[in-house]
Amino acid sequence: MTLHLPLKLDASAAASLQSQLFEQIRDLILRGRLRPGAPMMATRALSRQLGVSRNTVLLAYERLIAEGYLQSRPAVGTFVSFDLPEDCLRLNDPVRRGEAQGRQADRHPVSFVGRAQMVVNPKRHKLAIDFWVGRPDNRSFPLKAWRRHVLRSLAAAGPELTEYGSPAGLYELRCAIAEYLGPARGITATPEQVIVVAGCQQALNIVARMFVRQGTPVVVESPCYQGAAYLFESYGARLLPVRVGPDGLDVAALPADPVGLAYVTPSHQYPLGVTLSLEGRLRLLEWAWRVGAYVVEDDYDSDFRYQGSPLTALKGLDTHGSVIYLGTFSKSVGAGLRVGYMVVPRELVEPAATVKALLDNGNPWLEQAALAEFIIGGGYANHLRRIRQTYLARRDCLIEALRHHFGGGIELAGLEGGMHLVWRLPADWMSAAELQAAAQSRGVGIYSLPSGAAYEPRPSEYTDRTIMLGYSSVTERQIREGIARLADIVADSRAPARVPAAVG
Amino acid sequence: MTLHLPLKLDASAAASLQSQLFEQIRDLILRGRLRPGAPMMATRALSRQLGVSRNTVLLAYERLIAEGYLQSRPAVGTFVSFDLPEDCLRLNDPVRRGEAQGRQADRHPVSFVGRAQMVVNPKRHKLAIDFWVGRPDNRSFPLKAWRRHVLRSLAAAGPELTEYGSPAGLYELRCAIAEYLGPARGITATPEQVIVVAGCQQALNIVARMFVRQGTPVVVESPCYQGAAYLFESYGARLLPVRVGPDGLDVAALPADPVGLAYVTPSHQYPLGVTLSLEGRLRLLEWAWRVGAYVVEDDYDSDFRYQGSPLTALKGLDTHGSVIYLGTFSKSVGAGLRVGYMVVPRELVEPAATVKALLDNGNPWLEQAALAEFIIGGGYANHLRRIRQTYLARRDCLIEALRHHFGGGIELAGLEGGMHLVWRLPADWMSAAELQAAAQSRGVGIYSLPSGAAYEPRPSEYTDRTIMLGYSSVTERQIREGIARLADIVADSRAPARVPAAVG
């Protein structure tokens, strides 16, 4: 006798009737409700039972046979397959599944211990005016030019869309970057030394995989960029923090013992915004040479320099090939492109390209092709000039608003370049975290070090007193309004407690 | 007395006169040829000496002052900065640099040991007809539709180009993938369980970072995909190879001891092309549950299934959340997009997204947006139907050509789906490597296991006898011609040694 199957099809569901039928019968088999060898209803009878076309049932049966759940014997009929291992099937039984849930704890545990930096502000929807750090102006994206380059690249595309490219990057883009770095950053590099990556964060992974093992010491600035600190930690690095002073990294405090790696941001220190002096740069290179270290120079926002000429990068002073230079288009064009690059000493070209291949077989082609055209055609330089003017005006507006409300004596740092400045709060004010919270409640986003993607191994004189203000993505009007709101908050907090009026 | 400087400017060079001047003076200072405190020539005199405008010299001096190489004292003149540390400067002296080169060996060594899989055929330029494996047809790319989706996405772009997105991927794309996987692969997943990655290779990194430490045992198929084996090895895994038989992985040979991770390709085993039977799938899941392992199912080419309906993925049978499913658009649309995805059990959503953020802060936006539109609008399903027909015709043509030249009894495997098939050479023929070399010399690319991105821990019965033939990127005409050339080679090699004709 054949079974009358407990099936229920829903004509209004997204899945076709045929696949609903397939899945329901499969589940009955896997749960042991239909046992191996059990005869299946004839297709004609089942189609009548369900009120569907016979073809629907035939196709579902066909698929069940193809996948091995059913077997068909000519002139006899269709059966649940005998080849299914009963002991496995019972695992799918709801009762057994209940038991099984209790065993969830036996599952192999995740051995990864780590945290990720926050690149998206989780509070952004609550903020009318947001001084979030390192964020390009939304309206700054060179959309017209980008569309043109994308279309031109697509029109000229041969096999680049279907096939893998060189994991180290599109050669045209590597050439364009190498050529750009000469005048812009004083760096002499061959295209081969340029490795295209998915942003500085990926470059740090490549560096870590080349040099960091459990317990490897890595010099970092204190405070430093969260994304780098978390990344090195996740690979087991032992971080050796070196204090940042008013002239940048305190080079005299670098460890005397051999260290393999140091991570620095000399152009515009993250988070404090200070610039490492030329003397500091030379001493850092001398130290690197002496202890045998590679220095990772993260030049994340160096395209924006407002006073004087662009500063030669540390890599430009590096006559011994000690520096691994990291650049990105996330700040200058857009983070949504996910394109950055590293310039490595010759002996690291091959291991870095190998690690990049192991990580993801290379960047997507379209962004690389469009970006190469954008740089070579001069559009990139024009774009930089344009947004540099915008950001400079916003920086000036922010400085003016701060001085207007809080007096000319306020302590500001990191003004020479970049996309944010740093405000050191007076010692008798509320703490940076308190000011941040109060500002947030009035719709203004300002950031203390820990919420501004900065990392401090232990509390310092900066912790409670430092506010980071990103100005690149707020309009001048927003800047004035935001700082005025801050001024109200500070005034309120510092007003003497009100004496109740004497009652007549 | 001021120095007459050994400077030479080249008006025809790409760098401006001003930056040439800047760099040459900087180098003289760094090399110790211009000592701290040395007076600089007046700008007017130097401009005369060099035959350039005074403004050029002024700007170069200004930059040297800004960067700290020179100091200017009003009414006195300009000097080489006193603040430069002499001991560092001498490091830049050519003689000292010579010494220094000898110390190169003291540089911290790269601790990375690893190799990368080859995704680009290094011999491709020498081959008229190339049966390289896993390569989509160049002409198959849906360029018109893609251009439309790219333009539409760009037109609707808000801050997505300038800002970071969710590291786990664009939500629209995660939804589109989750919805697609139901009918296509029998997988039920929420969009949250879908993590967008830069291809299967990156997904393997995420898996490795979650589970693999030095010495961690990982079950792999033998033979298996090189990219996976090399990747796990690079993180220190101890590979436990389990033999692949005619029904796929030999499930009975899985280790009884607890193992955290197994990497398998059940739909179309890489490289051998066989499909793991339903019984094998169920037993594999039962094993995973018993030993507490996660099973990584790499479903790289499952979009192409020519016989019967699409097979339910292992993940579709996985009632206990043991399976981490990897999918890619590299085979179905194009490797140049660098988009793939993983579907993870709920408890792994958060660690996987954290690792993805640490790796690269997420995929580029444009490819994700265009792909989401492509899938949701139905273009992707149409595209798959179309190329499935093309690849099916090429597969049939290849089978026919092989049988025509080498007889109906030849051993072929992996015919049911994918983009390549496997030909097992008779025991008395030349080896696979020899046939590959001979074919190459006639402009035909065919691949033995090691050159076809396969990994075997030790030689097996497959090593010498297996030829992989990718048919997705060769035309039917090329297939017929290529196999005809192979037939000539085999005939030549098997012809009895010619007996010299007796001379009259």
PDB file of C-alpha atoms in Angstrom, chain A residues 157-287:
ATOM      1  CA  ALA A 157      37.564  45.572 -21.725  1.00  0.00           C
ATOM      2  CA  GLY A 158      38.938  42.376 -23.174  1.00  0.00           C
ATOM      3  CA  PRO A 159      39.270  39.344 -20.927  1.00  0.00           C
ATOM      4  CA  GLU A 160      39.937  41.487 -17.843  1.00  0.00           C
ATOM      5  CA  LEU A 161      36.397  41.081 -16.557  1.00  0.00           C
ATOM      6  CA  THR A 162      36.206  37.325 -16.885  1.00  0.00           C
ATOM      7  CA  GLU A 163      39.770  36.405 -15.987  1.00  0.00           C
ATOM      8  CA  TYR A 164      42.109  36.776 -13.066  1.00  0.00           C
ATOM      9  CA  GLY A 165      44.698  39.508 -13.332  1.00  0.00           C
ATOM     10  CA  SER A 166      48.077  39.817 -11.666  1.00  0.00           C
ATOM     11  CA  PRO A 167      47.504  39.534  -7.898  1.00  0.00           C
ATOM     12  CA  ALA A 168      49.947  42.437  -7.382  1.00  0.00           C
ATOM     13  CA  GLY A 169      47.687  44.752  -9.359  1.00  0.00           C
ATOM     14  CA  LEU A 170      46.957  46.155 -12.808  1.00  0.00           C
ATOM     15  CA  TYR A 171      50.274  47.189 -14.306  1.00  0.00           C
ATOM     16  CA  GLU A 172      48.936  50.505 -15.666  1.00  0.00           C
ATOM     17  CA  LEU A 173      47.819  51.480 -12.192  1.00  0.00           C
ATOM     18  CA  ARG A 174      51.124  50.447 -10.619  1.00  0.00           C
ATOM     19  CA  CYS A 175      52.927  52.651 -13.170  1.00  0.00           C
ATOM     20  CA  ALA A 176      50.572  55.572 -12.570  1.00  0.00           C
ATOM     21  CA  ILE A 177      51.061  55.361  -8.815  1.00  0.00           C
ATOM     22  CA  ALA A 178      54.857  55.062  -9.085  1.00  0.00           C
ATOM     23  CA  GLU A 179      54.914  58.123 -11.318  1.00  0.00           C
ATOM     24  CA  TYR A 180      52.599  60.098  -9.063  1.00  0.00           C
ATOM     25  CA  LEU A 181      54.643  59.389  -5.936  1.00  0.00           C
ATOM     26  CA  GLY A 182      57.787  61.068  -7.265  1.00  0.00           C
ATOM     27  CA  PRO A 183      56.628  64.681  -7.351  1.00  0.00           C
ATOM     28  CA  ALA A 184      53.870  64.248  -4.770  1.00  0.00           C
ATOM     29  CA  ARG A 185      55.771  62.480  -1.995  1.00  0.00           C
ATOM     30  CA  GLY A 186      59.427  62.491  -3.021  1.00  0.00           C
ATOM     31  CA  ILE A 187      59.396  58.703  -3.408  1.00  0.00           C
ATOM     32  CA  THR A 188      61.367  56.967  -6.135  1.00  0.00           C
ATOM     33  CA  ALA A 189      59.901  53.554  -6.862  1.00  0.00           C
ATOM     34  CA  THR A 190      59.583  51.205  -9.805  1.00  0.00           C
ATOM     35  CA  PRO A 191      56.077  50.013 -10.742  1.00  0.00           C
ATOM     36  CA  GLU A 192      57.109  46.536  -9.529  1.00  0.00           C
ATOM     37  CA  GLN A 193      57.594  47.865  -6.022  1.00  0.00           C
ATOM     38  CA  VAL A 194      54.009  49.099  -5.986  1.00  0.00           C
ATOM     39  CA  ILE A 195      51.491  46.456  -4.858  1.00  0.00           C
ATOM     40  CA  VAL A 196      47.830  47.358  -5.283  1.00  0.00           C
ATOM     41  CA  VAL A 197      45.754  46.389  -2.249  1.00  0.00           C
ATOM     42  CA  ALA A 198      42.181  46.766  -1.010  1.00  0.00           C
ATOM     43  CA  GLY A 199      43.134  49.653   1.307  1.00  0.00           C
ATOM     44  CA  CYS A 200      45.652  50.263   4.083  1.00  0.00           C
ATOM     45  CA  GLN A 201      43.926  47.682   6.252  1.00  0.00           C
ATOM     46  CA  GLN A 202      44.752  44.923   3.782  1.00  0.00           C
ATOM     47  CA  ALA A 203      48.307  46.224   3.448  1.00  0.00           C
ATOM     48  CA  LEU A 204      48.678  45.808   7.217  1.00  0.00           C
ATOM     49  CA  ASN A 205      47.566  42.184   6.863  1.00  0.00           C
ATOM     50  CA  ILE A 206      50.236  41.629   4.239  1.00  0.00           C
ATOM     51  CA  VAL A 207      52.852  43.156   6.517  1.00  0.00           C
ATOM     52  CA  ALA A 208      51.623  41.104   9.479  1.00  0.00           C
ATOM     53  CA  ARG A 209      51.659  37.856   7.532  1.00  0.00           C
ATOM     54  CA  MET A 210      55.227  38.588   6.427  1.00  0.00           C
ATOM     55  CA  PHE A 211      56.592  39.474   9.842  1.00  0.00           C
ATOM     56  CA  VAL A 212      54.278  38.820  12.766  1.00  0.00           C
ATOM     57  CA  ARG A 213      54.019  35.571  14.686  1.00  0.00           C
ATOM     58  CA  GLN A 214      52.805  34.860  18.229  1.00  0.00           C
ATOM     59  CA  GLY A 215      54.883  37.130  20.482  1.00  0.00           C
ATOM     60  CA  THR A 216      56.583  39.172  17.747  1.00  0.00           C
ATOM     61  CA  PRO A 217      57.330  42.656  19.128  1.00  0.00           C
ATOM     62  CA  VAL A 218      55.921  45.523  17.034  1.00  0.00           C
ATOM     63  CA  VAL A 219      56.593  49.183  17.810  1.00  0.00           C
ATOM     64  CA  VAL A 220      53.466  51.338  17.607  1.00  0.00           C
ATOM     65  CA  GLU A 221      52.847  54.972  18.404  1.00  0.00           C
ATOM     66  CA  SER A 222      50.990  55.678  21.636  1.00  0.00           C
ATOM     67  CA  PRO A 223      48.264  56.627  20.917  1.00  0.00           C
ATOM     68  CA  CYS A 224      47.931  55.024  17.485  1.00  0.00           C
ATOM     69  CA  TYR A 225      45.379  53.910  14.915  1.00  0.00           C
ATOM     70  CA  GLN A 226      43.002  51.269  16.257  1.00  0.00           C
ATOM     71  CA  GLY A 227      42.799  49.380  12.960  1.00  0.00           C
ATOM     72  CA  ALA A 228      46.547  48.760  13.021  1.00  0.00           C
ATOM     73  CA  ALA A 229      46.801  47.899  16.719  1.00  0.00           C
ATOM     74  CA  TYR A 230      43.873  45.464  16.591  1.00  0.00           C
ATOM     75  CA  LEU A 231      45.243  43.917  13.428  1.00  0.00           C
ATOM     76  CA  PHE A 232      48.743  43.284  14.772  1.00  0.00           C
ATOM     77  CA  GLU A 233      47.248  41.985  18.037  1.00  0.00           C
ATOM     78  CA  SER A 234      45.057  39.571  16.125  1.00  0.00           C
ATOM     79  CA  TYR A 235      48.198  37.996  14.658  1.00  0.00           C
ATOM     80  CA  GLY A 236      49.697  37.625  18.126  1.00  0.00           C
ATOM     81  CA  ALA A 237      52.005  40.664  18.116  1.00  0.00           C
ATOM     82  CA  ARG A 238      53.355  42.072  21.361  1.00  0.00           C
ATOM     83  CA  LEU A 239      52.825  45.821  20.969  1.00  0.00           C
ATOM     84  CA  LEU A 240      55.628  48.105  22.149  1.00  0.00           C
ATOM     85  CA  PRO A 241      54.014  51.531  22.487  1.00  0.00           C
ATOM     86  CA  VAL A 242      56.266  54.594  22.079  1.00  0.00           C
ATOM     87  CA  ARG A 243      54.929  57.917  23.230  1.00  0.00           C
ATOM     88  CA  VAL A 244      53.928  60.647  20.785  1.00  0.00           C
ATOM     89  CA  GLY A 245      54.958  64.161  21.795  1.00  0.00           C
ATOM     90  CA  PRO A 246      54.381  67.579  20.243  1.00  0.00           C
ATOM     91  CA  ASP A 247      56.975  66.809  17.529  1.00  0.00           C
ATOM     92  CA  GLY A 248      55.538  63.391  16.759  1.00  0.00           C
ATOM     93  CA  LEU A 249      56.936  60.060  17.838  1.00  0.00           C
ATOM     94  CA  ASP A 250      59.440  60.323  20.689  1.00  0.00           C
ATOM     95  CA  VAL A 251      62.286  58.776  18.732  1.00  0.00           C
ATOM     96  CA  ALA A 252      64.617  58.758  21.741  1.00  0.00           C
ATOM     97  CA  ALA A 253      62.245  56.302  23.412  1.00  0.00           C
ATOM     98  CA  LEU A 254      62.476  53.683  20.665  1.00  0.00           C
ATOM     99  CA  PRO A 255      63.651  50.318  22.023  1.00  0.00           C
ATOM    100  CA  ALA A 256      67.362  49.572  21.768  1.00  0.00           C
ATOM    101  CA  ASP A 257      66.832  45.855  21.301  1.00  0.00           C
ATOM    102  CA  PRO A 258      66.331  44.409  17.842  1.00  0.00           C
ATOM    103  CA  VAL A 259      62.735  44.796  16.676  1.00  0.00           C
ATOM    104  CA  GLY A 260      61.452  43.649  13.318  1.00  0.00           C
ATOM    105  CA  LEU A 261      58.689  46.121  12.749  1.00  0.00           C
ATOM    106  CA  ALA A 262      57.499  49.615  13.610  1.00  0.00           C
ATOM    107  CA  TYR A 263      54.208  51.172  12.529  1.00  0.00           C
ATOM    108  CA  VAL A 264      54.176  54.970  12.258  1.00  0.00           C
ATOM    109  CA  THR A 265      52.167  57.876  10.804  1.00  0.00           C
ATOM    110  CA  PRO A 266      54.814  60.611  10.413  1.00  0.00           C
ATOM    111  CA  SER A 267      52.959  63.030   8.113  1.00  0.00           C
ATOM    112  CA  HIS A 268      49.893  63.608  10.259  1.00  0.00           C
ATOM    113  CA  GLN A 269      50.011  61.373  13.287  1.00  0.00           C
ATOM    114  CA  TYR A 270      46.900  59.344  13.916  1.00  0.00           C
ATOM    115  CA  PRO A 271      45.138  60.367  16.123  1.00  0.00           C
ATOM    116  CA  LEU A 272      47.041  63.435  17.415  1.00  0.00           C
ATOM    117  CA  GLY A 273      47.663  65.118  14.074  1.00  0.00           C
ATOM    118  CA  VAL A 274      51.253  66.173  14.751  1.00  0.00           C
ATOM    119  CA  THR A 275      54.008  65.957  12.134  1.00  0.00           C
ATOM    120  CA  LEU A 276      57.270  64.168  12.833  1.00  0.00           C
ATOM    121  CA  SER A 277      60.135  66.657  12.445  1.00  0.00           C
ATOM    122  CA  LEU A 278      62.825  66.128   9.854  1.00  0.00           C
ATOM    123  CA  GLU A 279      65.285  65.369  12.633  1.00  0.00           C
ATOM    124  CA  GLY A 280      62.846  62.830  14.047  1.00  0.00           C
ATOM    125  CA  ARG A 281      62.481  61.253  10.621  1.00  0.00           C
ATOM    126  CA  LEU A 282      66.199  60.906  10.129  1.00  0.00           C
ATOM    127  CA  ARG A 283      66.681  59.485  13.613  1.00  0.00           C
ATOM    128  CA  LEU A 284      63.844  57.026  13.077  1.00  0.00           C
ATOM    129  CA  LEU A 285      65.484  55.796   9.882  1.00  0.00           C
ATOM    130  CA  GLU A 286      68.838  55.584  11.614  1.00  0.00           C
ATOM    131  CA  TRP A 287      67.253  53.558  14.433  1.00  0.00           C
TER     132      TRP A 287
END
